[in-house]
PDB file of C-alpha atoms in Angstrom:
ATOM      1  CA  UNK A   3      17.129   1.751 -26.805  1.00 93.00           C
ATOM      2  CA  UNK A   4      14.900   0.226 -24.066  1.00 98.00           C
ATOM      3  CA  UNK A   5      12.759   2.108 -21.550  1.00 98.00           C
ATOM      4  CA  UNK A   6      15.208   1.135 -18.736  1.00 98.00           C
ATOM      5  CA  UNK A   7      18.926   0.376 -18.577  1.00 98.00           C
ATOM      6  CA  UNK A   8      19.682  -1.921 -15.717  1.00 98.00           C
ATOM      7  CA  UNK A   9      22.368  -0.819 -13.200  1.00 98.00           C
ATOM      8  CA  UNK A  10      22.389  -3.862 -10.939  1.00 94.00           C
ATOM      9  CA  UNK A  11      20.587  -4.653  -7.576  1.00 93.00           C
ATOM     10  CA  UNK A  12      17.262  -3.309  -8.532  1.00 97.00           C
ATOM     11  CA  UNK A  13      18.575   0.004  -9.838  1.00 98.00           C
ATOM     12  CA  UNK A  14      17.657   1.291 -13.296  1.00 98.00           C
ATOM     13  CA  UNK A  15      18.280   4.390 -15.455  1.00 98.00           C
ATOM     14  CA  UNK A  16      15.064   5.549 -17.153  1.00 98.00           C
ATOM     15  CA  UNK A  17      15.481   6.599 -20.836  1.00 98.00           C
ATOM     16  CA  UNK A  18      13.495   9.119 -22.764  1.00 97.00           C
ATOM     17  CA  UNK A  19      11.029   6.327 -23.674  1.00 98.00           C
ATOM     18  CA  UNK A  20       9.409   6.563 -20.160  1.00 98.00           C
ATOM     19  CA  UNK A  21       8.571  10.270 -20.292  1.00 97.00           C
ATOM     20  CA  UNK A  22       4.965  10.926 -19.558  1.00 95.00           C
ATOM     21  CA  UNK A  23       2.582  13.534 -21.164  1.00 91.00           C
ATOM     22  CA  UNK A  24       2.125  15.845 -18.080  1.00 85.00           C
ATOM     23  CA  UNK A  25       5.760  16.772 -17.754  1.00 92.00           C
ATOM     24  CA  UNK A  26       8.816  15.538 -19.707  1.00 92.00           C
ATOM     25  CA  UNK A  27      10.792  15.398 -16.444  1.00 96.00           C
ATOM     26  CA  UNK A  28       8.462  12.707 -15.006  1.00 97.00           C
ATOM     27  CA  UNK A  29       7.805   9.158 -16.148  1.00 98.00           C
ATOM     28  CA  UNK A  30       4.549   7.800 -17.448  1.00 97.00           C
ATOM     29  CA  UNK A  31       3.286   5.201 -14.925  1.00 97.00           C
ATOM     30  CA  UNK A  32       2.910   2.536 -17.644  1.00 98.00           C
ATOM     31  CA  UNK A  33       6.639   1.838 -17.766  1.00 98.00           C
ATOM     32  CA  UNK A  34       6.910   2.131 -13.959  1.00 98.00           C
ATOM     33  CA  UNK A  35       4.149  -0.366 -13.436  1.00 98.00           C
ATOM     34  CA  UNK A  36       5.853  -2.771 -15.968  1.00 98.00           C
ATOM     35  CA  UNK A  37       9.113  -2.438 -14.194  1.00 98.00           C
ATOM     36  CA  UNK A  38       7.425  -3.323 -10.877  1.00 98.00           C
ATOM     37  CA  UNK A  39       6.151  -6.426 -12.523  1.00 98.00           C
ATOM     38  CA  UNK A  40       9.541  -7.176 -13.937  1.00 98.00           C
ATOM     39  CA  UNK A  41      11.172  -7.009 -10.375  1.00 98.00           C
ATOM     40  CA  UNK A  42       8.247  -8.802  -8.619  1.00 98.00           C
ATOM     41  CA  UNK A  43       8.683 -11.765 -10.892  1.00 97.00           C
ATOM     42  CA  UNK A  44      12.203 -12.192  -9.458  1.00 96.00           C
ATOM     43  CA  UNK A  45      11.056 -12.570  -5.896  1.00 97.00           C
ATOM     44  CA  UNK A  46      11.977 -16.016  -4.644  1.00 94.00           C
ATOM     45  CA  UNK A  47       9.379 -18.284  -3.111  1.00 95.00           C
ATOM     46  CA  UNK A  48       9.198 -21.689  -1.489  1.00 95.00           C
ATOM     47  CA  UNK A  49       6.366 -22.485  -3.963  1.00 95.00           C
ATOM     48  CA  UNK A  50       7.379 -21.089  -7.318  1.00 92.00           C
ATOM     49  CA  UNK A  51       5.230 -20.881 -10.415  1.00 91.00           C
ATOM     50  CA  UNK A  52       2.122 -19.061  -9.077  1.00 95.00           C
ATOM     51  CA  UNK A  53       0.921 -16.433 -11.710  1.00 95.00           C
ATOM     52  CA  UNK A  54       0.082 -12.879 -10.743  1.00 97.00           C
ATOM     53  CA  UNK A  55      -3.694 -12.266 -10.393  1.00 97.00           C
ATOM     54  CA  UNK A  56      -3.666  -8.854  -8.991  1.00 98.00           C
ATOM     55  CA  UNK A  57      -1.453  -5.788  -8.880  1.00 98.00           C
ATOM     56  CA  UNK A  58      -2.328  -2.551  -6.850  1.00 98.00           C
ATOM     57  CA  UNK A  59      -0.133   0.449  -7.219  1.00 98.00           C
ATOM     58  CA  UNK A  60      -0.230   3.653  -5.231  1.00 98.00           C
ATOM     59  CA  UNK A  61       1.478   6.793  -6.542  1.00 98.00           C
ATOM     60  CA  UNK A  62       2.740   9.126  -3.859  1.00 98.00           C
ATOM     61  CA  UNK A  63       4.583  11.511  -6.178  1.00 97.00           C
ATOM     62  CA  UNK A  64       5.628  11.739  -9.888  1.00 96.00           C
ATOM     63  CA  UNK A  65       8.541   9.409 -10.710  1.00 98.00           C
ATOM     64  CA  UNK A  66      11.444  11.365 -12.275  1.00 98.00           C
ATOM     65  CA  UNK A  67      12.916  10.238 -15.663  1.00 97.00           C
ATOM     66  CA  UNK A  68      16.199   9.467 -13.988  1.00 97.00           C
ATOM     67  CA  UNK A  69      17.729   6.685 -11.861  1.00 98.00           C
ATOM     68  CA  UNK A  70      15.329   4.690  -9.851  1.00 98.00           C
ATOM     69  CA  UNK A  71      15.504   1.719  -7.475  1.00 98.00           C
ATOM     70  CA  UNK A  72      12.874  -1.032  -7.074  1.00 98.00           C
ATOM     71  CA  UNK A  73      12.767  -2.876  -3.751  1.00 98.00           C
ATOM     72  CA  UNK A  74      10.705  -5.956  -3.289  1.00 98.00           C
ATOM     73  CA  UNK A  75       9.639  -8.392  -0.478  1.00 98.00           C
ATOM     74  CA  UNK A  76       7.610 -11.484  -0.004  1.00 98.00           C
ATOM     75  CA  UNK A  77       4.839 -10.626   2.549  1.00 98.00           C
ATOM     76  CA  UNK A  78       3.028 -13.927   2.529  1.00 97.00           C
ATOM     77  CA  UNK A  79       4.625 -17.059   0.960  1.00 97.00           C
ATOM     78  CA  UNK A  80       1.986 -19.749   0.493  1.00 95.00           C
ATOM     79  CA  UNK A  81       1.344 -22.832  -1.549  1.00 95.00           C
ATOM     80  CA  UNK A  82      -1.936 -21.552  -2.905  1.00 96.00           C
ATOM     81  CA  UNK A  83      -1.721 -17.732  -2.539  1.00 97.00           C
ATOM     82  CA  UNK A  84       1.139 -15.399  -2.129  1.00 98.00           C
ATOM     83  CA  UNK A  85       1.389 -11.671  -1.450  1.00 98.00           C
ATOM     84  CA  UNK A  86       4.298  -9.562  -2.417  1.00 98.00           C
ATOM     85  CA  UNK A  87       5.313  -5.901  -1.940  1.00 98.00           C
ATOM     86  CA  UNK A  88       7.414  -3.527  -3.896  1.00 98.00           C
ATOM     87  CA  UNK A  89       8.367   0.156  -3.879  1.00 98.00           C
ATOM     88  CA  UNK A  90      10.002   2.596  -6.323  1.00 98.00           C
ATOM     89  CA  UNK A  91      12.423   5.149  -4.905  1.00 98.00           C
ATOM     90  CA  UNK A  92      14.634   7.857  -6.393  1.00 98.00           C
ATOM     91  CA  UNK A  93      17.044  10.132  -4.602  1.00 95.00           C
ATOM     92  CA  UNK A  94      16.175   8.338  -1.315  1.00 94.00           C
ATOM     93  CA  UNK A  95      12.449   9.217  -1.505  1.00 97.00           C
ATOM     94  CA  UNK A  96       9.764   6.498  -1.880  1.00 98.00           C
ATOM     95  CA  UNK A  97       7.433   7.514  -4.750  1.00 98.00           C
ATOM     96  CA  UNK A  98       5.382   4.343  -5.572  1.00 98.00           C
ATOM     97  CA  UNK A  99       4.259   1.466  -3.450  1.00 98.00           C
ATOM     98  CA  UNK A 100       2.674  -1.717  -4.765  1.00 98.00           C
ATOM     99  CA  UNK A 101       1.211  -5.028  -3.589  1.00 98.00           C
ATOM    100  CA  UNK A 102       0.694  -8.117  -5.764  1.00 98.00           C
ATOM    101  CA  UNK A 103      -1.244 -11.388  -5.212  1.00 98.00           C
ATOM    102  CA  UNK A 104      -0.260 -14.609  -6.896  1.00 97.00           C
ATOM    103  CA  UNK A 105      -2.812 -17.399  -7.111  1.00 95.00           C
ATOM    104  CA  UNK A 106      -2.051 -21.107  -7.907  1.00 89.00           C
ATOM    105  CA  UNK A 107      -3.372 -22.491 -11.106  1.00 77.00           C
ATOM    106  CA  UNK A 108      -5.886 -25.403 -10.971  1.00 74.00           C
ATOM    107  CA  UNK A 109      -8.768 -26.753 -13.002  1.00 61.00           C
ATOM    108  CA  UNK A 110     -12.023 -24.869 -12.604  1.00 57.00           C
ATOM    109  CA  UNK A 111     -15.271 -24.411 -14.605  1.00 68.00           C
ATOM    110  CA  UNK A 112     -14.827 -21.237 -16.605  1.00 63.00           C
ATOM    111  CA  UNK A 113     -17.694 -18.702 -16.950  1.00 61.00           C
ATOM    112  CA  UNK A 114     -18.221 -16.820 -20.170  1.00 67.00           C
ATOM    113  CA  UNK A 115     -15.833 -13.777 -20.744  1.00 65.00           C
ATOM    114  CA  UNK A 116     -16.047 -10.998 -23.204  1.00 62.00           C
ATOM    115  CA  UNK A 117     -14.720 -12.155 -26.707  1.00 72.00           C
ATOM    116  CA  UNK A 118     -11.851 -10.584 -28.509  1.00 72.00           C
ATOM    117  CA  UNK A 119     -12.910  -7.069 -29.922  1.00 75.00           C
ATOM    118  CA  UNK A 120     -14.145  -7.305 -33.474  1.00 66.00           C
ATOM    119  CA  UNK A 121     -11.313  -5.308 -34.960  1.00 70.00           C
ATOM    120  CA  UNK A 122      -7.890  -6.853 -34.914  1.00 68.00           C
ATOM    121  CA  UNK A 123      -4.774  -4.651 -34.436  1.00 74.00           C
ATOM    122  CA  UNK A 124      -3.927  -4.740 -38.167  1.00 67.00           C
ATOM    123  CA  UNK A 125      -7.343  -3.489 -39.225  1.00 65.00           C
ATOM    124  CA  UNK A 126      -6.816   0.112 -37.925  1.00 62.00           C
ATOM    125  CA  UNK A 127      -4.269   2.775 -38.714  1.00 70.00           C
ATOM    126  CA  UNK A 128      -1.305   3.107 -36.416  1.00 81.00           C
ATOM    127  CA  UNK A 129      -1.250   6.127 -34.184  1.00 82.00           C
ATOM    128  CA  UNK A 130       1.945   7.324 -32.268  1.00 78.00           C
ATOM    129  CA  UNK A 131       1.846  10.186 -29.827  1.00 78.00           C
ATOM    130  CA  UNK A 132       5.086  11.911 -30.861  1.00 80.00           C
ATOM    131  CA  UNK A 133       5.138  14.622 -28.392  1.00 88.00           C
ATOM    132  CA  UNK A 134       6.388  12.602 -25.423  1.00 94.00           C
ATOM    133  CA  UNK A 135       8.667   9.673 -24.897  1.00 97.00           C
ATOM    134  CA  UNK A 136       6.259   6.916 -23.918  1.00 97.00           C
ATOM    135  CA  UNK A 137       3.968   7.926 -26.745  1.00 94.00           C
ATOM    136  CA  UNK A 138       6.777   7.550 -29.251  1.00 95.00           C
ATOM    137  CA  UNK A 139       7.739   4.180 -27.687  1.00 97.00           C
ATOM    138  CA  UNK A 140       4.227   2.668 -28.183  1.00 96.00           C
ATOM    139  CA  UNK A 141       2.048   1.923 -31.140  1.00 94.00           C
ATOM    140  CA  UNK A 142      -1.731   2.369 -30.925  1.00 94.00           C
ATOM    141  CA  UNK A 143      -4.648   1.218 -33.165  1.00 92.00           C
ATOM    142  CA  UNK A 144      -7.945   2.739 -32.303  1.00 92.00           C
ATOM    143  CA  UNK A 145     -11.164   0.545 -32.657  1.00 91.00           C
ATOM    144  CA  UNK A 146     -13.487   3.040 -31.246  1.00 90.00           C
ATOM    145  CA  UNK A 147     -13.067   6.734 -30.232  1.00 90.00           C
ATOM    146  CA  UNK A 148      -9.890   8.669 -31.030  1.00 83.00           C
ATOM    147  CA  UNK A 149      -7.081  10.420 -29.208  1.00 78.00           C
ATOM    148  CA  UNK A 150      -8.404  13.671 -30.504  1.00 79.00           C
ATOM    149  CA  UNK A 151     -11.988  13.100 -29.233  1.00 85.00           C
ATOM    150  CA  UNK A 152     -13.332  13.174 -25.754  1.00 89.00           C
ATOM    151  CA  UNK A 153     -15.114  10.152 -24.336  1.00 95.00           C
ATOM    152  CA  UNK A 154     -14.786   6.374 -24.183  1.00 96.00           C
ATOM    153  CA  UNK A 155     -12.327   4.588 -26.369  1.00 95.00           C
ATOM    154  CA  UNK A 156     -11.135   1.189 -27.227  1.00 94.00           C
ATOM    155  CA  UNK A 157      -7.624   0.725 -28.694  1.00 94.00           C
ATOM    156  CA  UNK A 158      -4.973  -1.860 -29.217  1.00 95.00           C
ATOM    157  CA  UNK A 159      -1.520  -1.118 -28.184  1.00 95.00           C
ATOM    158  CA  UNK A 160       1.977  -2.649 -28.372  1.00 95.00           C
ATOM    159  CA  UNK A 161       5.403  -1.537 -27.217  1.00 96.00           C
ATOM    160  CA  UNK A 162       7.888  -0.436 -29.971  1.00 96.00           C
ATOM    161  CA  UNK A 163      10.914  -0.830 -27.584  1.00 97.00           C
ATOM    162  CA  UNK A 164      11.942  -3.413 -24.985  1.00 98.00           C
ATOM    163  CA  UNK A 165      11.105  -2.665 -21.345  1.00 98.00           C
ATOM    164  CA  UNK A 166      14.552  -3.504 -19.997  1.00 98.00           C
ATOM    165  CA  UNK A 167      17.709  -3.417 -22.160  1.00 98.00           C
ATOM    166  CA  UNK A 168      18.896  -6.927 -22.978  1.00 97.00           C
ATOM    167  CA  UNK A 169      15.826  -8.676 -21.816  1.00 97.00           C
ATOM    168  CA  UNK A 170      12.679  -9.986 -23.508  1.00 97.00           C
ATOM    169  CA  UNK A 171       9.508  -8.297 -22.378  1.00 98.00           C
ATOM    170  CA  UNK A 172       6.870 -10.732 -21.015  1.00 98.00           C
ATOM    171  CA  UNK A 173       3.175 -10.497 -21.834  1.00 98.00           C
ATOM    172  CA  UNK A 174       2.343  -9.514 -18.190  1.00 98.00           C
ATOM    173  CA  UNK A 175       4.919  -6.640 -18.454  1.00 98.00           C
ATOM    174  CA  UNK A 176       3.412  -5.475 -21.721  1.00 98.00           C
ATOM    175  CA  UNK A 177      -0.117  -5.495 -20.201  1.00 98.00           C
ATOM    176  CA  UNK A 178       1.061  -3.565 -17.206  1.00 98.00           C
ATOM    177  CA  UNK A 179       2.800  -1.097 -19.546  1.00 98.00           C
ATOM    178  CA  UNK A 180      -0.487  -0.318 -21.110  1.00 98.00           C
ATOM    179  CA  UNK A 181      -3.063  -0.662 -18.368  1.00 98.00           C
ATOM    180  CA  UNK A 182      -2.301   2.800 -16.971  1.00 97.00           C
ATOM    181  CA  UNK A 183      -3.223   4.457 -20.245  1.00 96.00           C
ATOM    182  CA  UNK A 184      -7.001   4.008 -19.652  1.00 96.00           C
ATOM    183  CA  UNK A 185      -7.504   7.567 -18.547  1.00 95.00           C
ATOM    184  CA  UNK A 186      -5.294   8.836 -21.324  1.00 93.00           C
ATOM    185  CA  UNK A 187      -7.209   7.395 -24.215  1.00 94.00           C
ATOM    186  CA  UNK A 188     -10.763   8.043 -22.684  1.00 95.00           C
ATOM    187  CA  UNK A 189     -10.285  11.500 -21.273  1.00 90.00           C
ATOM    188  CA  UNK A 190     -13.501  13.662 -21.100  1.00 90.00           C
ATOM    189  CA  UNK A 191     -11.793  16.976 -20.327  1.00 88.00           C
ATOM    190  CA  UNK A 192      -9.606  19.261 -22.287  1.00 84.00           C
ATOM    191  CA  UNK A 193      -5.990  18.030 -21.951  1.00 83.00           C
ATOM    192  CA  UNK A 194      -4.579  21.560 -22.293  1.00 84.00           C
ATOM    193  CA  UNK A 195      -6.848  22.993 -19.626  1.00 88.00           C
ATOM    194  CA  UNK A 196      -7.092  20.183 -16.995  1.00 87.00           C
ATOM    195  CA  UNK A 197      -5.001  17.674 -15.258  1.00 83.00           C
ATOM    196  CA  UNK A 198      -6.560  14.206 -14.625  1.00 89.00           C
ATOM    197  CA  UNK A 199      -3.736  12.112 -13.384  1.00 91.00           C
ATOM    198  CA  UNK A 200      -4.213   8.910 -11.568  1.00 94.00           C
ATOM    199  CA  UNK A 201      -3.139   8.409  -7.932  1.00 97.00           C
ATOM    200  CA  UNK A 202      -3.486   4.671  -8.096  1.00 98.00           C
ATOM    201  CA  UNK A 203      -3.849   1.652 -10.575  1.00 98.00           C
ATOM    202  CA  UNK A 204      -5.382  -1.677  -9.713  1.00 98.00           C
ATOM    203  CA  UNK A 205      -5.057  -4.490 -12.324  1.00 98.00           C
ATOM    204  CA  UNK A 206      -7.174  -7.707 -11.669  1.00 98.00           C
ATOM    205  CA  UNK A 207      -6.742 -10.748 -13.937  1.00 98.00           C
ATOM    206  CA  UNK A 208      -8.610 -13.967 -14.223  1.00 95.00           C
ATOM    207  CA  UNK A 209      -6.154 -15.533 -16.637  1.00 94.00           C
ATOM    208  CA  UNK A 210      -2.615 -14.748 -17.933  1.00 95.00           C
ATOM    209  CA  UNK A 211      -2.273 -12.435 -20.984  1.00 97.00           C
ATOM    210  CA  UNK A 212      -0.651 -13.692 -24.106  1.00 95.00           C
ATOM    211  CA  UNK A 213       1.143 -12.087 -26.984  1.00 94.00           C
ATOM    212  CA  UNK A 214       2.424  -8.629 -27.856  1.00 94.00           C
ATOM    213  CA  UNK A 215      -0.898  -6.703 -28.286  1.00 95.00           C
ATOM    214  CA  UNK A 216      -3.077  -5.478 -25.556  1.00 96.00           C
ATOM    215  CA  UNK A 217      -6.446  -3.966 -26.051  1.00 96.00           C
ATOM    216  CA  UNK A 218      -8.022  -1.362 -23.596  1.00 97.00           C
ATOM    217  CA  UNK A 219     -11.788  -0.614 -23.614  1.00 96.00           C
ATOM    218  CA  UNK A 220     -11.815   2.427 -21.326  1.00 97.00           C
ATOM    219  CA  UNK A 221     -14.319   4.877 -20.006  1.00 97.00           C
ATOM    220  CA  UNK A 222     -13.733   7.827 -17.564  1.00 97.00           C
ATOM    221  CA  UNK A 223     -16.215   9.519 -15.213  1.00 97.00           C
ATOM    222  CA  UNK A 224     -15.431  12.928 -13.664  1.00 94.00           C
ATOM    223  CA  UNK A 225     -17.233  13.767 -10.404  1.00 94.00           C
ATOM    224  CA  UNK A 226     -18.289  17.331  -9.304  1.00 91.00           C
ATOM    225  CA  UNK A 227     -15.681  17.562  -6.571  1.00 90.00           C
ATOM    226  CA  UNK A 228     -12.242  17.143  -8.262  1.00 92.00           C
ATOM    227  CA  UNK A 229     -12.145  13.428  -8.476  1.00 95.00           C
ATOM    228  CA  UNK A 230     -12.642  10.876 -11.292  1.00 97.00           C
ATOM    229  CA  UNK A 231     -12.612   7.247 -12.048  1.00 98.00           C
ATOM    230  CA  UNK A 232     -11.420   5.283 -15.086  1.00 98.00           C
ATOM    231  CA  UNK A 233     -12.697   1.636 -15.694  1.00 98.00           C
ATOM    232  CA  UNK A 234     -10.885  -0.323 -18.364  1.00 98.00           C
ATOM    233  CA  UNK A 235     -11.574  -3.892 -19.691  1.00 97.00           C
ATOM    234  CA  UNK A 236      -8.250  -5.597 -20.718  1.00 97.00           C
ATOM    235  CA  UNK A 237      -8.003  -7.895 -23.674  1.00 96.00           C
ATOM    236  CA  UNK A 238      -5.390 -10.005 -25.610  1.00 95.00           C
ATOM    237  CA  UNK A 239      -6.015 -11.524 -29.003  1.00 92.00           C
ATOM    238  CA  UNK A 240      -7.865 -14.399 -27.419  1.00 92.00           C
ATOM    239  CA  UNK A 241     -10.399 -12.203 -25.517  1.00 93.00           C
ATOM    240  CA  UNK A 242     -10.871 -10.555 -22.126  1.00 95.00           C
ATOM    241  CA  UNK A 243      -8.242 -11.163 -19.422  1.00 96.00           C
ATOM    242  CA  UNK A 244      -9.311  -8.749 -16.740  1.00 97.00           C
ATOM    243  CA  UNK A 245      -9.897  -5.123 -15.646  1.00 98.00           C
ATOM    244  CA  UNK A 246      -7.889  -2.014 -14.529  1.00 98.00           C
ATOM    245  CA  UNK A 247      -9.320   0.917 -12.476  1.00 98.00           C
ATOM    246  CA  UNK A 248      -7.747   4.325 -11.757  1.00 98.00           C
ATOM    247  CA  UNK A 249      -8.706   6.958  -9.220  1.00 98.00           C
ATOM    248  CA  UNK A 250      -8.076  10.349 -10.690  1.00 96.00           C
ATOM    249  CA  UNK A 251      -6.988  13.691  -9.191  1.00 92.00           C
ATOM    250  CA  UNK A 252      -8.707  16.322 -11.393  1.00 91.00           C
ATOM    251  CA  UNK A 253      -7.785  20.052 -11.419  1.00 88.00           C
ATOM    252  CA  UNK A 254      -6.845  22.987 -13.739  1.00 90.00           C
ATOM    253  CA  UNK A 255      -3.476  22.863 -15.182  1.00 84.00           C
TER     254      UNK A 255
END
């Protein structure tokens, strides 16, 4: 079973594989972000072929593990840069809004980027969070840190199920599916005592990701006034591809 079953015209039924850790009635934002990428890729343009360089997602309210609709639009259609918009609604209520920038590809002198992490996915034991749907649908291999320890962590991840039923998941969709987990793997507070959910996610890429594995090198900082920030460097098996940041709402559970 995939994370989503397509119902036509941008509508999808979320399956149990989308359930998040805070409440089983709500989706993890990883699948939601990947679904946004999936629908944004279908937006027509006068100048097709421009890859996505940035995706910014604002979360207005939790997305239920139920039927959702994704609406998209072309905000600026250009030959060199394009801006697109998207929203996720359920029950007539807008829950998530996103913007994406596409930038044309051209030859440029490349600066040095971080190399691939020293440990390949197969070098570490598999870890699956079996107490919620998204956790069971993903396979994790920790390089540094641990899901049971507070503090920074580096981990490889891959999806164990498709994003959309009947369709192949793209590398960009896979990356989006995992980029929202930075705060989850690098939490510094007791999960049972505190909520540290993100209200946004910004993914910035300087090249397109490749392959089925995504690596997150994440660190979370909690401020003294109920806010936090997670910074994540994103890798594929060839090296660094970009970053993700999340602004966190922090409070007692």
